[in-house]
mmCIF file of C-alpha atoms in Angstrom:
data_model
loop_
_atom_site.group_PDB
_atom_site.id
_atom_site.type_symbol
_atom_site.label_atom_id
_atom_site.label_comp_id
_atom_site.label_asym_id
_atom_site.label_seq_id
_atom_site.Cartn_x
_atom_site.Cartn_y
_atom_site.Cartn_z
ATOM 1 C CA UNK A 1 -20.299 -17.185 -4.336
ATOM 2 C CA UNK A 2 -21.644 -14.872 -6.863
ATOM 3 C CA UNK A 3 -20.614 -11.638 -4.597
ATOM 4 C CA UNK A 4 -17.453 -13.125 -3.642
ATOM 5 C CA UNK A 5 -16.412 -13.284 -7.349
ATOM 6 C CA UNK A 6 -17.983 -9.646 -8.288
ATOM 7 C CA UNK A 7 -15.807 -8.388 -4.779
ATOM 8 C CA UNK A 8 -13.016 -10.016 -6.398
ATOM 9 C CA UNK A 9 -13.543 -8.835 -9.880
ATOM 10 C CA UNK A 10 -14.778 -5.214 -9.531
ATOM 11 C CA UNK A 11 -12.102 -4.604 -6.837
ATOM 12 C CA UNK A 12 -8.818 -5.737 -8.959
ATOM 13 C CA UNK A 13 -10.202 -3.476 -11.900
ATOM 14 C CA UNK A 14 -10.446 -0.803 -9.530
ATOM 15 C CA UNK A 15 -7.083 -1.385 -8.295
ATOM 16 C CA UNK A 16 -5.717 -1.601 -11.346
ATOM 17 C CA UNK A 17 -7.548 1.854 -12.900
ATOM 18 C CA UNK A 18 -6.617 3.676 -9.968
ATOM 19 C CA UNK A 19 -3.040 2.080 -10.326
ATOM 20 C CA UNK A 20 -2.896 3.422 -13.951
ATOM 21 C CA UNK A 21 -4.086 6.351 -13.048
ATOM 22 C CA UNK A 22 -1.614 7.571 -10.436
ATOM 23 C CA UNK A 23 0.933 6.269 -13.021
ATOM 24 C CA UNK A 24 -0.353 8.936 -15.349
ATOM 25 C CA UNK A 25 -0.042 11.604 -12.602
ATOM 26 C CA UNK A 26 2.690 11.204 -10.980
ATOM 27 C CA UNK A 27 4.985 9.189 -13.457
ATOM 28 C CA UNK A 28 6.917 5.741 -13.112
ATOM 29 C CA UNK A 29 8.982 6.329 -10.807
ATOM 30 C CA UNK A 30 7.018 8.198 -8.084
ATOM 31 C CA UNK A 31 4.013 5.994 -8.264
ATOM 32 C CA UNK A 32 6.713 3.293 -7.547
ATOM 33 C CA UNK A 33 7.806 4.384 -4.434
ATOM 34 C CA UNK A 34 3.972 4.291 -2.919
ATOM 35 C CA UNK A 35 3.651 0.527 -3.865
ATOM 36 C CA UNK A 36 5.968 0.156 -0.665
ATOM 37 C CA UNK A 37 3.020 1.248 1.021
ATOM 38 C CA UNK A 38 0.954 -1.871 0.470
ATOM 39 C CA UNK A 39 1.784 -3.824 3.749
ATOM 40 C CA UNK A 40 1.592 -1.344 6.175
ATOM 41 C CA UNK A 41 -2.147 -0.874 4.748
ATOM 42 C CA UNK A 42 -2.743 -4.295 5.130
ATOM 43 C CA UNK A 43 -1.792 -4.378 8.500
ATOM 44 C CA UNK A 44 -3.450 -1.211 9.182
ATOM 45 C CA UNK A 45 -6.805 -3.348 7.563
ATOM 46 C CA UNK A 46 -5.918 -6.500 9.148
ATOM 47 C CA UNK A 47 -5.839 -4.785 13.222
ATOM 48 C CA UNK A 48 -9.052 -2.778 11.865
ATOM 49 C CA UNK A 49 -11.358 -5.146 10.407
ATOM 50 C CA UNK A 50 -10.082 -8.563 11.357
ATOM 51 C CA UNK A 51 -9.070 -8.302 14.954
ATOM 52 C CA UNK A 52 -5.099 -8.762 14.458
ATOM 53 C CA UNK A 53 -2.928 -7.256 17.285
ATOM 54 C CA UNK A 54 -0.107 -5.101 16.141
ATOM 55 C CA UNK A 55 3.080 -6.843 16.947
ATOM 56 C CA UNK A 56 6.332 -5.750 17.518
ATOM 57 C CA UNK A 57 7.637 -6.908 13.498
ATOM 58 C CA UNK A 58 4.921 -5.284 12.029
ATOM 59 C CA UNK A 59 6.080 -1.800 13.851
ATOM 60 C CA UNK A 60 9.601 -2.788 12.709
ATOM 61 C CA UNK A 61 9.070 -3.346 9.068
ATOM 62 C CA UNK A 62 6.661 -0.122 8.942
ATOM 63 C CA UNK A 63 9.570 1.878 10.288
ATOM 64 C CA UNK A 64 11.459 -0.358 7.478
ATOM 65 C CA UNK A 65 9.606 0.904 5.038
ATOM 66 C CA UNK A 66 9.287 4.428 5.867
ATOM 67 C CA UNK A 67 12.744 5.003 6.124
ATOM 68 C CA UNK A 68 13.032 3.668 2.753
ATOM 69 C CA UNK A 69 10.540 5.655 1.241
ATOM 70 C CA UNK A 70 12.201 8.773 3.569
ATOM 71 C CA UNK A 71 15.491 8.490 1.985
ATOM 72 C CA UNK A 72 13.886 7.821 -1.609
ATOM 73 C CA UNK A 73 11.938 10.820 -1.736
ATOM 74 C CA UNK A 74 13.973 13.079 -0.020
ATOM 75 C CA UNK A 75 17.534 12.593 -0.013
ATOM 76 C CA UNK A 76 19.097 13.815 -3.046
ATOM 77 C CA UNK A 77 22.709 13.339 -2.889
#
């Protein structure tokens, strides 16, 4: 129980730091777009480490999201 609370602990203030971090780099609104980012990395963790099969919604709502982050980043009209 001990480990499963430091894992918990020592990983959020990681996340956060590194969060804070990018923040500082690359400014509000660009370290915004790359929180989008966060499911497809969890599914990308899930089918690697837990087994899950990639299904056809999870290819869907990648595609989703990197259109989103396509037209965010790089068209400018």
């Amino acid at each position: 129980r001990i480990a499963i609370g430091l894992l918990g602990v020592l990983s959020s203030t990681l996340g956060i730091w590194l969060w804070n971090y990018a923040v500082a780099g690359l400014g509000p609104g660009g370290a915004g777009l790359y929180i989008n980012l966060i499911p497809p990395y969890t599914v990308a963790l899930a089918i690697l480490f837990l087994g899950e099969s990639l299904m056809t919604f999870h290819i869907i709502g990648i595609a989703v999201i990197g259109a989103g982050l396509y037209l965010a980043i790089f068209d400018r009209r």
